[in-house]
C-alpha atoms as a printed R data frame, in Angstrom:
    type eleno elety resid chain resno       x        y       z
1   ATOM     1    CA   UNK     A     1 -50.077 -143.128 -65.417
2   ATOM     2    CA   UNK     A     2 -46.799 -142.355 -63.859
3   ATOM     3    CA   UNK     A     3 -46.092 -139.731 -61.216
4   ATOM     4    CA   UNK     A     4 -43.995 -137.739 -63.667
5   ATOM     5    CA   UNK     A     5 -47.057 -137.393 -66.019
6   ATOM     6    CA   UNK     A     6 -49.206 -136.055 -63.129
7   ATOM     7    CA   UNK     A     7 -46.887 -133.223 -62.282
8   ATOM     8    CA   UNK     A     8 -48.455 -129.931 -63.385
9   ATOM     9    CA   UNK     A     9 -46.708 -128.179 -66.269
10  ATOM    10    CA   UNK     A    10 -47.564 -124.691 -65.173
11  ATOM    11    CA   UNK     A    11 -45.368 -123.074 -62.468
12  ATOM    12    CA   UNK     A    12 -46.969 -122.831 -59.087
13  ATOM    13    CA   UNK     A    13 -46.227 -119.037 -58.657
14  ATOM    14    CA   UNK     A    14 -47.652 -116.756 -61.369
15  ATOM    15    CA   UNK     A    15 -45.482 -114.219 -62.979
16  ATOM    16    CA   UNK     A    16 -45.923 -110.527 -63.236
17  ATOM    17    CA   UNK     A    17 -46.017 -108.568 -66.549
18  ATOM    18    CA   UNK     A    18 -44.984 -104.819 -66.670
19  ATOM    19    CA   UNK     A    19 -45.703 -102.680 -69.628
20  ATOM    20    CA   UNK     A    20 -43.617  -99.701 -70.072
21  ATOM    21    CA   UNK     A    21 -43.600  -96.697 -72.673
22  ATOM    22    CA   UNK     A    22 -40.565  -95.340 -74.501
23  ATOM    23    CA   UNK     A    23 -38.464  -93.301 -72.058
24  ATOM    24    CA   UNK     A    24 -39.684  -94.965 -68.905
25  ATOM    25    CA   UNK     A    25 -36.844  -96.791 -67.061
26  ATOM    26    CA   UNK     A    26 -38.053  -99.643 -64.930
27  ATOM    27    CA   UNK     A    27 -34.623 -101.209 -64.375
28  ATOM    28    CA   UNK     A    28 -34.199 -100.012 -60.831
29  ATOM    29    CA   UNK     A    29 -37.684 -101.491 -59.735
30  ATOM    30    CA   UNK     A    30 -37.116 -104.656 -61.737
31  ATOM    31    CA   UNK     A    31 -33.793 -105.261 -59.824
32  ATOM    32    CA   UNK     A    32 -35.476 -104.746 -56.410
33  ATOM    33    CA   UNK     A    33 -38.288 -107.249 -57.601
34  ATOM    34    CA   UNK     A    34 -35.765 -109.923 -58.426
35  ATOM    35    CA   UNK     A    35 -34.070 -109.366 -55.022
36  ATOM    36    CA   UNK     A    36 -37.236 -109.696 -53.080
37  ATOM    37    CA   UNK     A    37 -39.209 -112.141 -55.241
38  ATOM    38    CA   UNK     A    38 -36.614 -114.303 -56.918
39  ATOM    39    CA   UNK     A    39 -39.043 -117.089 -57.548
40  ATOM    40    CA   UNK     A    40 -41.696 -114.870 -59.212
41  ATOM    41    CA   UNK     A    41 -40.625 -113.910 -62.896
42  ATOM    42    CA   UNK     A    42 -41.116 -110.392 -64.022
43  ATOM    43    CA   UNK     A    43 -41.750 -109.934 -67.739
44  ATOM    44    CA   UNK     A    44 -41.242 -106.462 -69.374
45  ATOM    45    CA   UNK     A    45 -43.660 -105.532 -72.127
46  ATOM    46    CA   UNK     A    46 -42.425 -102.578 -74.285
47  ATOM    47    CA   UNK     A    47 -45.335 -100.786 -75.801
48  ATOM    48    CA   UNK     A    48 -45.845  -97.348 -77.350
49  ATOM    49    CA   UNK     A    49 -47.643  -94.496 -75.339
50  ATOM    50    CA   UNK     A    50 -50.622  -94.733 -77.622
51  ATOM    51    CA   UNK     A    51 -51.171  -98.481 -77.156
52  ATOM    52    CA   UNK     A    52 -50.373  -99.002 -73.530
53  ATOM    53    CA   UNK     A    53 -54.022  -98.257 -72.165
54  ATOM    54    CA   UNK     A    54 -55.486 -100.912 -74.690
55  ATOM    55    CA   UNK     A    55 -52.635 -103.302 -73.666
56  ATOM    56    CA   UNK     A    56 -53.734 -103.061 -70.010
57  ATOM    57    CA   UNK     A    57 -57.389 -103.135 -70.784
58  ATOM    58    CA   UNK     A    58 -56.991 -106.449 -72.761
59  ATOM    59    CA   UNK     A    59 -55.000 -107.890 -69.881
60  ATOM    60    CA   UNK     A    60 -51.834 -108.356 -71.795
61  ATOM    61    CA   UNK     A    61 -49.975 -106.790 -68.785
62  ATOM    62    CA   UNK     A    62 -50.698 -106.640 -65.158
63  ATOM    63    CA   UNK     A    63 -49.501 -103.006 -64.731
64  ATOM    64    CA   UNK     A    64 -47.716 -100.294 -66.680
65  ATOM    65    CA   UNK     A    65 -45.369  -97.477 -66.521
66  ATOM    66    CA   UNK     A    66 -47.489  -94.936 -68.596
67  ATOM    67    CA   UNK     A    67 -47.626  -91.236 -69.434
68  ATOM    68    CA   UNK     A    68 -50.239  -89.158 -67.935
69  ATOM    69    CA   UNK     A    69 -53.179  -88.474 -68.249
70  ATOM    70    CA   UNK     A    70 -54.970  -91.873 -68.077
71  ATOM    71    CA   UNK     A    71 -58.671  -92.760 -67.764
72  ATOM    72    CA   UNK     A    72 -59.120  -92.686 -64.030
73  ATOM    73    CA   UNK     A    73 -62.667  -94.177 -64.356
74  ATOM    74    CA   UNK     A    74 -60.870  -97.487 -65.340
75  ATOM    75    CA   UNK     A    75 -57.362  -97.298 -64.141
76  ATOM    76    CA   UNK     A    76 -55.677  -96.660 -60.769
77  ATOM    77    CA   UNK     A    77 -52.580  -94.537 -61.034
78  ATOM    78    CA   UNK     A    78 -49.728  -93.554 -58.844
79  ATOM    79    CA   UNK     A    79 -47.755  -90.638 -60.252
80  ATOM    80    CA   UNK     A    80 -44.003  -91.245 -59.961
81  ATOM    81    CA   UNK     A    81 -42.212  -88.198 -61.448
82  ATOM    82    CA   UNK     A    82 -42.632  -85.421 -63.889
83  ATOM    83    CA   UNK     A    83 -39.985  -84.866 -66.759
84  ATOM    84    CA   UNK     A    84 -38.335  -81.733 -67.945
85  ATOM    85    CA   UNK     A    85 -39.112  -80.845 -71.608
86  ATOM    86    CA   UNK     A    86 -36.344  -80.067 -73.935
87  ATOM    87    CA   UNK     A    87 -35.735  -79.048 -77.482
88  ATOM    88    CA   UNK     A    88 -33.394  -81.212 -79.636
89  ATOM    89    CA   UNK     A    89 -31.163  -79.498 -81.953
90  ATOM    90    CA   UNK     A    90 -27.889  -79.916 -83.859
91  ATOM    91    CA   UNK     A    91 -24.920  -79.078 -81.772
92  ATOM    92    CA   UNK     A    92 -24.063  -76.066 -84.034
93  ATOM    93    CA   UNK     A    93 -27.558  -74.533 -83.849
94  ATOM    94    CA   UNK     A    94 -28.065  -71.114 -82.307
95  ATOM    95    CA   UNK     A    95 -30.294  -72.429 -79.411
96  ATOM    96    CA   UNK     A    96 -27.243  -74.376 -78.054
97  ATOM    97    CA   UNK     A    97 -25.540  -71.047 -77.086
98  ATOM    98    CA   UNK     A    98 -27.761  -70.828 -74.010
99  ATOM    99    CA   UNK     A    99 -28.673  -73.226 -71.261
100 ATOM   100    CA   UNK     A   100 -32.323  -72.906 -71.610
101 ATOM   101    CA   UNK     A   101 -34.939  -71.391 -73.974
102 ATOM   102    CA   UNK     A   102 -38.590  -70.365 -73.988
103 ATOM   103    CA   UNK     A   103 -41.401  -71.399 -76.407
104 ATOM   104    CA   UNK     A   104 -41.245  -67.873 -77.830
105 ATOM   105    CA   UNK     A   105 -37.516  -68.346 -78.777
106 ATOM   106    CA   UNK     A   106 -38.607  -71.068 -81.128
107 ATOM   107    CA   UNK     A   107 -41.404  -69.125 -82.974
108 ATOM   108    CA   UNK     A   108 -39.233  -68.551 -86.148
109 ATOM   109    CA   UNK     A   109 -37.980  -72.225 -86.109
110 ATOM   110    CA   UNK     A   110 -39.428  -75.327 -87.927
111 ATOM   111    CA   UNK     A   111 -40.386  -77.603 -85.197
112 ATOM   112    CA   UNK     A   112 -41.098  -81.183 -85.905
113 ATOM   113    CA   UNK     A   113 -44.410  -82.533 -84.412
114 ATOM   114    CA   UNK     A   114 -44.530  -86.364 -84.738
115 ATOM   115    CA   UNK     A   115 -47.728  -88.205 -84.661
116 ATOM   116    CA   UNK     A   116 -46.773  -90.010 -81.496
117 ATOM   117    CA   UNK     A   117 -46.025  -86.743 -79.578
118 ATOM   118    CA   UNK     A   118 -46.673  -87.293 -75.864
119 ATOM   119    CA   UNK     A   119 -46.852  -83.457 -74.861
120 ATOM   120    CA   UNK     A   120 -50.265  -81.956 -74.225
121 ATOM   121    CA   UNK     A   121 -50.181  -78.561 -76.000
122 ATOM   122    CA   UNK     A   122 -52.950  -76.155 -75.151
123 ATOM   123    CA   UNK     A   123 -53.369  -74.677 -78.582
124 ATOM   124    CA   UNK     A   124 -50.592  -75.700 -81.130
125 ATOM   125    CA   UNK     A   125 -46.944  -76.809 -80.927
126 ATOM   126    CA   UNK     A   126 -44.401  -74.060 -80.950
127 ATOM   127    CA   UNK     A   127 -42.644  -72.878 -84.130
128 ATOM   128    CA   UNK     A   128 -43.413  -73.217 -87.632
129 ATOM   129    CA   UNK     A   129 -45.063  -76.444 -88.818
130 ATOM   130    CA   UNK     A   130 -43.129  -78.743 -91.071
131 ATOM   131    CA   UNK     A   131 -44.483  -79.719 -94.384
132 ATOM   132    CA   UNK     A   132 -45.356  -83.175 -93.213
133 ATOM   133    CA   UNK     A   133 -45.700  -84.661 -89.655
134 ATOM   134    CA   UNK     A   134 -43.311  -87.474 -89.064
135 ATOM   135    CA   UNK     A   135 -44.859  -90.821 -87.988
136 ATOM   136    CA   UNK     A   136 -42.711  -91.322 -84.903
137 ATOM   137    CA   UNK     A   137 -40.308  -89.507 -82.621
138 ATOM   138    CA   UNK     A   138 -37.507  -91.656 -83.966
139 ATOM   139    CA   UNK     A   139 -38.336  -90.395 -87.472
140 ATOM   140    CA   UNK     A   140 -38.374  -86.727 -86.243
141 ATOM   141    CA   UNK     A   141 -34.998  -87.186 -84.523
142 ATOM   142    CA   UNK     A   142 -33.496  -88.217 -88.005
143 ATOM   143    CA   UNK     A   143 -35.029  -85.113 -89.658
144 ATOM   144    CA   UNK     A   144 -33.482  -82.868 -87.016
145 ATOM   145    CA   UNK     A   145 -30.010  -84.665 -87.559
146 ATOM   146    CA   UNK     A   146 -30.482  -83.854 -91.397
147 ATOM   147    CA   UNK     A   147 -30.932  -80.234 -90.480
148 ATOM   148    CA   UNK     A   148 -34.692  -80.146 -90.899
149 ATOM   149    CA   UNK     A   149 -36.109  -78.292 -88.003
150 ATOM   150    CA   UNK     A   150 -36.030  -78.940 -84.198
151 ATOM   151    CA   UNK     A   151 -37.889  -81.203 -81.856
152 ATOM   152    CA   UNK     A   152 -39.521  -80.674 -78.567
153 ATOM   153    CA   UNK     A   153 -39.842  -83.782 -76.418
154 ATOM   154    CA   UNK     A   154 -39.574  -85.029 -72.694
155 ATOM   155    CA   UNK     A   155 -35.917  -85.328 -71.695
156 ATOM   156    CA   UNK     A   156 -36.097  -89.039 -71.402
157 ATOM   157    CA   UNK     A   157 -37.054  -89.350 -75.130
158 ATOM   158    CA   UNK     A   158 -34.177  -87.023 -76.078
159 ATOM   159    CA   UNK     A   159 -31.816  -89.413 -74.210
160 ATOM   160    CA   UNK     A   160 -33.290  -92.479 -75.709
161 ATOM   161    CA   UNK     A   161 -32.652  -91.304 -79.263
162 ATOM   162    CA   UNK     A   162 -29.340  -89.689 -78.472
163 ATOM   163    CA   UNK     A   163 -26.958  -88.988 -81.312
164 ATOM   164    CA   UNK     A   164 -23.439  -87.527 -81.121
165 ATOM   165    CA   UNK     A   165 -24.363  -84.877 -83.616
166 ATOM   166    CA   UNK     A   166 -27.322  -83.724 -81.638
167 ATOM   167    CA   UNK     A   167 -27.853  -81.899 -78.303
168 ATOM   168    CA   UNK     A   168 -30.768  -80.521 -76.269
169 ATOM   169    CA   UNK     A   169 -31.723  -77.578 -74.175
170 ATOM   170    CA   UNK     A   170 -34.463  -76.942 -71.570
171 ATOM   171    CA   UNK     A   171 -37.649  -75.343 -72.598
172 ATOM   172    CA   UNK     A   172 -38.770  -73.455 -69.450
173 ATOM   173    CA   UNK     A   173 -42.474  -72.770 -70.329
174 ATOM   174    CA   UNK     A   174 -43.401  -75.956 -72.319
175 ATOM   175    CA   UNK     A   175 -45.808  -78.594 -71.063
176 ATOM   176    CA   UNK     A   176 -44.351  -81.280 -69.052
177 ATOM   177    CA   UNK     A   177 -44.943  -85.033 -69.185
178 ATOM   178    CA   UNK     A   178 -45.762  -87.167 -66.119
179 ATOM   179    CA   UNK     A   179 -45.056  -90.835 -65.700
180 ATOM   180    CA   UNK     A   180 -47.180  -92.958 -63.476
181 ATOM   181    CA   UNK     A   181 -47.782  -96.619 -62.542
182 ATOM   182    CA   UNK     A   182 -51.220  -97.557 -63.724
183 ATOM   183    CA   UNK     A   183 -53.281 -100.684 -63.633
184 ATOM   184    CA   UNK     A   184 -57.020 -101.763 -63.953
185 ATOM   185    CA   UNK     A   185 -58.633 -100.908 -60.762
186 ATOM   186    CA   UNK     A   186 -60.701 -104.226 -60.786
187 ATOM   187    CA   UNK     A   187 -57.481 -106.227 -61.235
188 ATOM   188    CA   UNK     A   188 -55.519 -105.106 -58.124
189 ATOM   189    CA   UNK     A   189 -53.811 -108.339 -57.544
190 ATOM   190    CA   UNK     A   190 -51.292 -109.416 -54.838
191 ATOM   191    CA   UNK     A   191 -48.442 -108.977 -57.431
192 ATOM   192    CA   UNK     A   192 -49.534 -105.570 -58.299
193 ATOM   193    CA   UNK     A   193 -49.530 -104.757 -54.642
194 ATOM   194    CA   UNK     A   194 -46.021 -106.080 -54.495
195 ATOM   195    CA   UNK     A   195 -44.799 -103.830 -57.178
196 ATOM   196    CA   UNK     A   196 -46.782 -100.804 -55.739
197 ATOM   197    CA   UNK     A   197 -44.706 -101.310 -52.548
198 ATOM   198    CA   UNK     A   198 -41.417 -101.505 -54.500
199 ATOM   199    CA   UNK     A   199 -42.149  -98.169 -56.482
200 ATOM   200    CA   UNK     A   200 -43.184  -96.509 -53.137
201 ATOM   201    CA   UNK     A   201 -40.022  -97.440 -51.521
202 ATOM   202    CA   UNK     A   202 -41.402  -99.668 -48.864
203 ATOM   203    CA   UNK     A   203 -39.005 -102.057 -47.184
204 ATOM   204    CA   UNK     A   204 -39.095 -105.796 -47.438
205 ATOM   205    CA   UNK     A   205 -40.722 -106.138 -44.028
206 ATOM   206    CA   UNK     A   206 -43.309 -103.477 -44.448
207 ATOM   207    CA   UNK     A   207 -46.981 -104.091 -45.016
208 ATOM   208    CA   UNK     A   208 -48.197 -103.979 -48.658
209 ATOM   209    CA   UNK     A   209 -51.173 -101.836 -47.639
210 ATOM   210    CA   UNK     A   210 -53.437 -104.559 -46.431
211 ATOM   211    CA   UNK     A   211 -55.496 -103.861 -43.359
212 ATOM   212    CA   UNK     A   212 -53.985 -104.935 -40.192
213 ATOM   213    CA   UNK     A   213 -56.174 -105.977 -37.029
214 ATOM   214    CA   UNK     A   214 -56.169 -103.386 -34.347
215 ATOM   215    CA   UNK     A   215 -57.114 -106.074 -31.968
216 ATOM   216    CA   UNK     A   216 -53.898 -107.917 -32.956
217 ATOM   217    CA   UNK     A   217 -51.890 -104.777 -32.134
218 ATOM   218    CA   UNK     A   218 -53.641 -104.597 -28.635
219 ATOM   219    CA   UNK     A   219 -52.827 -108.253 -28.020
220 ATOM   220    CA   UNK     A   220 -49.128 -107.577 -28.700
221 ATOM   221    CA   UNK     A   221 -49.220 -104.519 -26.392
222 ATOM   222    CA   UNK     A   222 -50.845 -106.709 -23.621
223 ATOM   223    CA   UNK     A   223 -48.296 -109.302 -24.089
224 ATOM   224    CA   UNK     A   224 -45.541 -106.838 -23.626
225 ATOM   225    CA   UNK     A   225 -47.174 -105.325 -20.434
226 ATOM   226    CA   UNK     A   226 -48.699 -108.196 -18.156
227 ATOM   227    CA   UNK     A   227 -51.605 -107.490 -15.858
228 ATOM   228    CA   UNK     A   228 -50.670 -106.177 -12.462
229 ATOM   229    CA   UNK     A   229 -47.422 -104.488 -13.459
230 ATOM   230    CA   UNK     A   230 -48.710 -101.099 -14.304
231 ATOM   231    CA   UNK     A   231 -48.525  -98.025 -12.163
232 ATOM   232    CA   UNK     A   232 -51.937  -98.511 -10.596
233 ATOM   233    CA   UNK     A   233 -50.675 -101.957  -9.328
234 ATOM   234    CA   UNK     A   234 -47.278 -100.708  -8.211
235 ATOM   235    CA   UNK     A   235 -48.842  -98.050  -5.695
236 ATOM   236    CA   UNK     A   236 -50.292 -100.699  -3.405
237 ATOM   237    CA   UNK     A   237 -47.061 -102.635  -3.387
238 ATOM   238    CA   UNK     A   238 -45.081  -99.516  -2.447
239 ATOM   239    CA   UNK     A   239 -47.582  -98.803   0.306
240 ATOM   240    CA   UNK     A   240 -47.348 -102.344   1.506
241 ATOM   241    CA   UNK     A   241 -43.628 -102.064   1.669
242 ATOM   242    CA   UNK     A   242 -43.920  -99.137   4.165
243 ATOM   243    CA   UNK     A   243 -46.166 -101.156   6.413
244 ATOM   244    CA   UNK     A   244 -48.015  -97.992   7.739
245 ATOM   245    CA   UNK     A   245 -49.657  -98.770  11.139
246 ATOM   246    CA   UNK     A   246 -47.930 -102.083  11.488
247 ATOM   247    CA   UNK     A   247 -45.530 -103.182  14.203
248 ATOM   248    CA   UNK     A   248 -42.023 -101.969  13.341
249 ATOM   249    CA   UNK     A   249 -40.149 -104.759  11.937
250 ATOM   250    CA   UNK     A   250 -37.375 -103.004   9.778
251 ATOM   251    CA   UNK     A   251 -34.894 -100.516  10.992
252 ATOM   252    CA   UNK     A   252 -36.706  -99.843  14.431
253 ATOM   253    CA   UNK     A   253 -36.386 -103.500  15.332
254 ATOM   254    CA   UNK     A   254 -32.742 -103.713  13.972
255 ATOM   255    CA   UNK     A   255 -31.923 -100.578  15.920
256 ATOM   256    CA   UNK     A   256 -33.357 -102.188  18.983
257 ATOM   257    CA   UNK     A   257 -31.219 -105.158  18.564
258 ATOM   258    CA   UNK     A   258 -28.162 -103.022  18.206
259 ATOM   259    CA   UNK     A   259 -28.769 -101.263  21.266
260 ATOM   260    CA   UNK     A   260 -29.490 -104.568  23.246
261 ATOM   261    CA   UNK     A   261 -26.385 -105.979  21.765
262 ATOM   262    CA   UNK     A   262 -24.507 -102.904  22.864
263 ATOM   263    CA   UNK     A   263 -25.804 -103.295  26.488
264 ATOM   264    CA   UNK     A   264 -24.977 -107.142  26.503
265 ATOM   265    CA   UNK     A   265 -21.470 -106.251  25.111
266 ATOM   266    CA   UNK     A   266 -21.192 -103.715  27.899
267 ATOM   267    CA   UNK     A   267 -22.381 -106.092  30.484
268 ATOM   268    CA   UNK     A   268 -19.821 -108.735  29.449
269 ATOM   269    CA   UNK     A   269 -17.031 -106.183  29.726
270 ATOM   270    CA   UNK     A   270 -18.119 -104.930  33.119
271 ATOM   271    CA   UNK     A   271 -18.893 -108.292  34.812
272 ATOM   272    CA   UNK     A   272 -16.596 -111.194  33.814
273 ATOM   273    CA   UNK     A   273 -18.200 -114.648  34.055
274 ATOM   274    CA   UNK     A   274 -17.417 -116.367  37.290
275 ATOM   275    CA   UNK     A   275 -15.724 -119.841  36.771
276 ATOM   276    CA   UNK     A   276 -16.546 -122.778  39.117
């Protein structure tokens, strides 16, 4: 068997798989990941909002950008942001005459309610129900473009399915959709911790949340401040410098020398040395 045959086929560093639902935008965090961990591949796994929990449970992704709520008995989750809710309408529709509307303003309108709706309505969706519910949000957008009713969705989905003949307006009192980073709590791996640090805005040199040793911090402080250099050690040194109770050696002795030198100089001037 040659050395080439003994080389393992699998990469030494395992990759990271990130699931994300429609409307979620992982591009910013993926870019930071590639800058910080260029040797660790990150694979994006697009999945519908209804299926993302099962994908994470089966281990087909390590973490996911999901829509809240999630099962907190199984998943850990970090809320990231909450989206504005909008109504999608043709550009010539009456609702486009204002910047924002309320749910009551839609009471007389046909409002599409797709089967994959991600908004949590307390009672029922606003407006008049369509004859048949479209299967997906994309199908509902096509119906709105054809002049069959309106559609209420999170703003990211309105942007995702943007069309030139459609626009949207904010619905002030509609439910909102929150987006979170979620992962199975029992599978909080090092790579998951890496991604958590990125979405939380930690710097490349910051801790990823692992416990640091307080003793290690004390050791570093001790190294910066050696024993005998504190204030308590400085006082005896200062006292010793004053030499309280000791024979004068400093200015007094020097002053005496100056006076003696002055007398000697005076003697020299007054009494010239006799030469033999």
